[in-house]
PDB file of C-alpha atoms in Angstrom:
ATOM      1  CA  MET A   1     -52.960   5.102  28.948  1.00  0.00           C
ATOM      2  CA  ILE A   2     -51.625   7.240  32.116  1.00  0.00           C
ATOM      3  CA  GLU A   3     -48.328   5.435  31.768  1.00  0.00           C
ATOM      4  CA  LYS A   4     -47.954   6.231  27.998  1.00  0.00           C
ATOM      5  CA  ILE A   5     -48.705   9.918  28.528  1.00  0.00           C
ATOM      6  CA  SER A   6     -46.579  10.477  31.483  1.00  0.00           C
ATOM      7  CA  LYS A   7     -43.558   8.923  29.869  1.00  0.00           C
ATOM      8  CA  ASN A   8     -44.187  11.174  26.896  1.00  0.00           C
ATOM      9  CA  LEU A   9     -44.834  14.335  28.976  1.00  0.00           C
ATOM     10  CA  SER A  10     -42.341  14.221  31.914  1.00  0.00           C
ATOM     11  CA  PRO A  11     -39.585  12.543  32.883  1.00  0.00           C
ATOM     12  CA  THR A  12     -41.489  11.645  36.167  1.00  0.00           C
ATOM     13  CA  LYS A  13     -42.648   8.361  37.221  1.00  0.00           C
ATOM     14  CA  GLN A  14     -46.243   7.178  37.495  1.00  0.00           C
ATOM     15  CA  LYS A  15     -46.519   7.175  41.507  1.00  0.00           C
ATOM     16  CA  GLU A  16     -45.302  10.734  41.299  1.00  0.00           C
ATOM     17  CA  GLN A  17     -48.189  11.880  38.804  1.00  0.00           C
ATOM     18  CA  THR A  18     -51.276  13.600  40.489  1.00  0.00           C
ATOM     19  CA  VAL A  19     -54.510  12.532  38.808  1.00  0.00           C
ATOM     20  CA  LEU A  20     -57.438  14.018  39.251  1.00  0.00           C
ATOM     21  CA  GLU A  21     -60.953  13.101  38.814  1.00  0.00           C
ATOM     22  CA  ILE A  22     -64.188  15.499  37.911  1.00  0.00           C
ATOM     23  CA  LEU A  23     -67.330  14.139  39.719  1.00  0.00           C
ATOM     24  CA  PRO A  24     -70.639  15.294  39.629  1.00  0.00           C
ATOM     25  CA  ASN A  25     -72.505  17.353  42.105  1.00  0.00           C
ATOM     26  CA  ASP A  26     -75.996  18.356  42.987  1.00  0.00           C
ATOM     27  CA  THR A  27     -75.844  21.228  40.737  1.00  0.00           C
ATOM     28  CA  ASP A  28     -74.738  21.798  37.581  1.00  0.00           C
ATOM     29  CA  GLU A  29     -72.742  24.782  38.500  1.00  0.00           C
ATOM     30  CA  THR A  30     -69.965  22.658  40.400  1.00  0.00           C
ATOM     31  CA  LYS A  31     -68.064  20.106  40.005  1.00  0.00           C
ATOM     32  CA  LEU A  32     -65.667  18.041  42.971  1.00  0.00           C
ATOM     33  CA  LEU A  33     -62.221  17.438  41.849  1.00  0.00           C
ATOM     34  CA  ARG A  34     -60.961  13.627  43.966  1.00  0.00           C
ATOM     35  CA  LEU A  35     -57.546  12.609  44.130  1.00  0.00           C
ATOM     36  CA  LYS A  36     -57.079   9.547  42.629  1.00  0.00           C
ATOM     37  CA  ASN A  37     -53.250   9.273  42.356  1.00  0.00           C
ATOM     38  CA  GLY A  38     -50.408  11.215  43.471  1.00  0.00           C
ATOM     39  CA  SER A  39     -50.354  14.384  45.602  1.00  0.00           C
ATOM     40  CA  TRP A  40     -51.984  18.055  45.851  1.00  0.00           C
ATOM     41  CA  ASP A  41     -48.772  19.371  47.144  1.00  0.00           C
ATOM     42  CA  ASN A  42     -46.939  17.623  44.150  1.00  0.00           C
ATOM     43  CA  THR A  43     -45.348  20.396  41.408  1.00  0.00           C
ATOM     44  CA  LYS A  44     -44.778  18.288  38.413  1.00  0.00           C
ATOM     45  CA  GLU A  45     -46.690  18.432  35.594  1.00  0.00           C
ATOM     46  CA  PRO A  46     -48.937  17.961  34.184  1.00  0.00           C
ATOM     47  CA  TRP A  47     -51.359  16.928  36.566  1.00  0.00           C
ATOM     48  CA  LEU A  48     -53.674  14.554  34.579  1.00  0.00           C
ATOM     49  CA  VAL A  49     -57.756  14.985  35.095  1.00  0.00           C
ATOM     50  CA  TYR A  50     -60.439  12.558  34.138  1.00  0.00           C
ATOM     51  CA  ASP A  51     -63.868  14.030  32.947  1.00  0.00           C
ATOM     52  CA  GLU A  52     -67.004  12.615  33.664  1.00  0.00           C
ATOM     53  CA  LYS A  53     -66.706  10.675  30.266  1.00  0.00           C
ATOM     54  CA  GLN A  54     -63.460   9.085  31.270  1.00  0.00           C
ATOM     55  CA  GLN A  55     -61.699  11.831  28.571  1.00  0.00           C
ATOM     56  CA  LEU A  56     -57.968  12.578  29.866  1.00  0.00           C
ATOM     57  CA  HIS A  57     -57.102  16.376  30.104  1.00  0.00           C
ATOM     58  CA  ALA A  58     -53.937  18.044  30.734  1.00  0.00           C
ATOM     59  CA  LEU A  59     -53.729  21.079  33.825  1.00  0.00           C
ATOM     60  CA  LEU A  60     -50.935  23.111  33.220  1.00  0.00           C
ATOM     61  CA  SER A  61     -49.588  26.323  35.115  1.00  0.00           C
ATOM     62  CA  ILE A  62     -49.525  29.310  33.220  1.00  0.00           C
ATOM     63  CA  GLU A  63     -45.919  29.613  33.241  1.00  0.00           C
ATOM     64  CA  THR A  64     -45.703  26.737  31.810  1.00  0.00           C
ATOM     65  CA  LEU A  65     -47.801  27.267  29.080  1.00  0.00           C
ATOM     66  CA  SER A  66     -46.791  30.435  28.471  1.00  0.00           C
ATOM     67  CA  LYS A  67     -42.890  28.592  27.656  1.00  0.00           C
ATOM     68  CA  MET A  68     -44.881  25.771  25.356  1.00  0.00           C
ATOM     69  CA  ILE A  69     -46.346  28.409  22.839  1.00  0.00           C
ATOM     70  CA  GLU A  70     -42.606  30.878  22.874  1.00  0.00           C
ATOM     71  CA  HIS A  71     -41.017  27.663  21.960  1.00  0.00           C
ATOM     72  CA  PHE A  72     -43.991  26.877  19.101  1.00  0.00           C
ATOM     73  CA  LYS A  73     -43.024  30.903  17.917  1.00  0.00           C
ATOM     74  CA  GLN A  74     -39.278  29.844  17.688  1.00  0.00           C
ATOM     75  CA  ALA A  75     -40.101  26.799  15.759  1.00  0.00           C
ATOM     76  CA  GLU A  76     -42.222  28.203  13.717  1.00  0.00           C
ATOM     77  CA  GLN A  77     -39.891  31.459  12.758  1.00  0.00           C
ATOM     78  CA  GLU A  78     -37.291  29.080  12.443  1.00  0.00           C
ATOM     79  CA  THR A  79     -39.208  26.699  10.135  1.00  0.00           C
ATOM     80  CA  LEU A  80     -40.224  30.280   7.948  1.00  0.00           C
ATOM     81  CA  PHE A  81     -36.269  30.907   8.223  1.00  0.00           C
ATOM     82  CA  LEU A  82     -35.450  27.746   6.819  1.00  0.00           C
ATOM     83  CA  LYS A  83     -37.932  27.813   3.562  1.00  0.00           C
ATOM     84  CA  LEU A  84     -37.114  31.520   2.595  1.00  0.00           C
ATOM     85  CA  GLU A  85     -33.030  30.596   2.968  1.00  0.00           C
ATOM     86  CA  LYS A  86     -33.881  27.971   0.516  1.00  0.00           C
ATOM     87  CA  SER A  87     -35.740  29.381  -1.851  1.00  0.00           C
ATOM     88  CA  ILE A  88     -33.138  31.890  -1.853  1.00  0.00           C
ATOM     89  CA  LEU A  89     -30.017  29.819  -2.173  1.00  0.00           C
ATOM     90  CA  GLN A  90     -31.846  27.690  -5.076  1.00  0.00           C
ATOM     91  CA  GLN A  91     -32.344  31.283  -7.302  1.00  0.00           C
ATOM     92  CA  LEU A  92     -28.518  31.236  -7.013  1.00  0.00           C
ATOM     93  CA  PRO A  93     -27.638  34.518  -5.301  1.00  0.00           C
ATOM     94  CA  LEU A  94     -24.606  36.968  -6.078  1.00  0.00           C
ATOM     95  CA  ASP A  95     -24.840  38.004  -2.092  1.00  0.00           C
ATOM     96  CA  PHE A  96     -27.072  36.122   0.338  1.00  0.00           C
ATOM     97  CA  GLN A  97     -27.510  38.546   2.978  1.00  0.00           C
ATOM     98  CA  ASP A  98     -28.522  41.171   0.300  1.00  0.00           C
ATOM     99  CA  VAL A  99     -31.294  38.738  -1.193  1.00  0.00           C
ATOM    100  CA  TRP A 100     -32.060  38.535   2.398  1.00  0.00           C
ATOM    101  CA  THR A 101     -32.551  41.653   3.600  1.00  0.00           C
ATOM    102  CA  VAL A 102     -34.545  42.732  -0.074  1.00  0.00           C
ATOM    103  CA  ALA A 103     -37.047  39.435   0.718  1.00  0.00           C
ATOM    104  CA  MET A 104     -37.629  40.274   4.572  1.00  0.00           C
ATOM    105  CA  GLU A 105     -38.668  43.987   3.511  1.00  0.00           C
ATOM    106  CA  GLU A 106     -40.894  42.514   1.602  1.00  0.00           C
ATOM    107  CA  ILE A 107     -41.946  40.158   4.122  1.00  0.00           C
ATOM    108  CA  ASN A 108     -42.320  42.678   6.319  1.00  0.00           C
ATOM    109  CA  LYS A 109     -44.554  44.977   3.566  1.00  0.00           C
ATOM    110  CA  SER A 110     -46.766  42.052   2.817  1.00  0.00           C
ATOM    111  CA  LYS A 111     -49.913  41.833   5.130  1.00  0.00           C
ATOM    112  CA  LYS A 112     -50.432  37.965   3.923  1.00  0.00           C
ATOM    113  CA  LYS A 113     -50.289  35.673   6.386  1.00  0.00           C
ATOM    114  CA  GLU A 114     -49.410  32.653   4.291  1.00  0.00           C
ATOM    115  CA  ILE A 115     -46.251  33.688   1.865  1.00  0.00           C
ATOM    116  CA  ASP A 116     -44.841  31.656  -1.006  1.00  0.00           C
ATOM    117  CA  PHE A 117     -41.135  32.215  -0.848  1.00  0.00           C
ATOM    118  CA  ASP A 118     -40.169  30.955  -4.217  1.00  0.00           C
ATOM    119  CA  LYS A 119     -42.890  33.394  -5.772  1.00  0.00           C
ATOM    120  CA  LEU A 120     -41.457  36.067  -3.502  1.00  0.00           C
ATOM    121  CA  ILE A 121     -37.347  35.669  -4.342  1.00  0.00           C
ATOM    122  CA  LYS A 122     -38.435  35.020  -8.593  1.00  0.00           C
ATOM    123  CA  LYS A 123     -40.470  38.556  -7.757  1.00  0.00           C
ATOM    124  CA  ILE A 124     -37.170  39.814  -5.954  1.00  0.00           C
ATOM    125  CA  LYS A 125     -34.750  38.379  -8.897  1.00  0.00           C
ATOM    126  CA  LYS A 126     -37.116  39.856 -11.797  1.00  0.00           C
ATOM    127  CA  ASP A 127     -36.880  43.095 -10.168  1.00  0.00           C
ATOM    128  CA  HIS A 128     -33.340  43.275  -8.620  1.00  0.00           C
ATOM    129  CA  PRO A 129     -31.549  40.886 -11.541  1.00  0.00           C
ATOM    130  CA  ASN A 130     -28.175  42.167 -10.384  1.00  0.00           C
ATOM    131  CA  LEU A 131     -28.525  40.210  -6.779  1.00  0.00           C
ATOM    132  CA  PHE A 132     -28.740  36.700  -8.979  1.00  0.00           C
ATOM    133  CA  LEU A 133     -26.031  35.048 -10.919  1.00  0.00           C
ATOM    134  CA  ASP A 134     -27.365  34.624 -14.444  1.00  0.00           C
ATOM    135  CA  LEU A 135     -26.572  31.387 -16.300  1.00  0.00           C
ATOM    136  CA  LYS A 136     -26.752  33.064 -19.377  1.00  0.00           C
ATOM    137  CA  ASP A 137     -24.000  35.397 -18.389  1.00  0.00           C
ATOM    138  CA  LEU A 138     -22.190  32.283 -18.229  1.00  0.00           C
ATOM    139  CA  TYR A 139     -22.213  31.630 -21.924  1.00  0.00           C
ATOM    140  CA  LEU A 140     -18.828  30.201 -23.916  1.00  0.00           C
ATOM    141  CA  PRO A 141     -18.845  30.306 -27.540  1.00  0.00           C
ATOM    142  CA  GLU A 142     -19.530  26.860 -29.428  1.00  0.00           C
ATOM    143  CA  GLY A 143     -16.713  24.841 -28.846  1.00  0.00           C
ATOM    144  CA  ALA A 144     -14.509  26.604 -25.905  1.00  0.00           C
ATOM    145  CA  SER A 145     -14.595  24.921 -22.555  1.00  0.00           C
ATOM    146  CA  ILE A 146     -14.701  26.282 -19.315  1.00  0.00           C
ATOM    147  CA  ILE A 147     -10.946  25.408 -18.333  1.00  0.00           C
ATOM    148  CA  SER A 148      -9.569  26.940 -21.561  1.00  0.00           C
ATOM    149  CA  ALA A 149     -11.671  30.207 -20.622  1.00  0.00           C
ATOM    150  CA  THR A 150     -10.460  30.387 -16.637  1.00  0.00           C
ATOM    151  CA  THR A 151      -6.962  29.894 -18.232  1.00  0.00           C
ATOM    152  CA  ARG A 152      -6.718  32.454 -20.665  1.00  0.00           C
TER     153      ARG A 152
END
């Protein structure tokens, strides 16, 4: 199991991986840590720790944990922006940036954590129809074609 996890978590070889074991002690308040593999001086993360029930845990520095959290936040924000962009483009905006700006203002005003972007953009389209292409405006009289209409 450690080999599989080590390959996924870090490029270090298993022999370089620090593996610890938690051992019981005389009192409930204290436990012993025993080095099973690797070195106490190893700076490669994560350190793997087996508890008394042989469950595997990972130890990370606060710096590494903070970086991971920051990456998750950035990934979440990028995902939200992509969903918003998709919702805007589905409604045929005349000026994408204008719709984006209005949407961001609405999102910032909203107190909801979960926002349905499709509903938001439909509301913006209803409140600001001038920001979107209306297919009714492209109506051509019966028998007219787009090609003949544009060549006039």
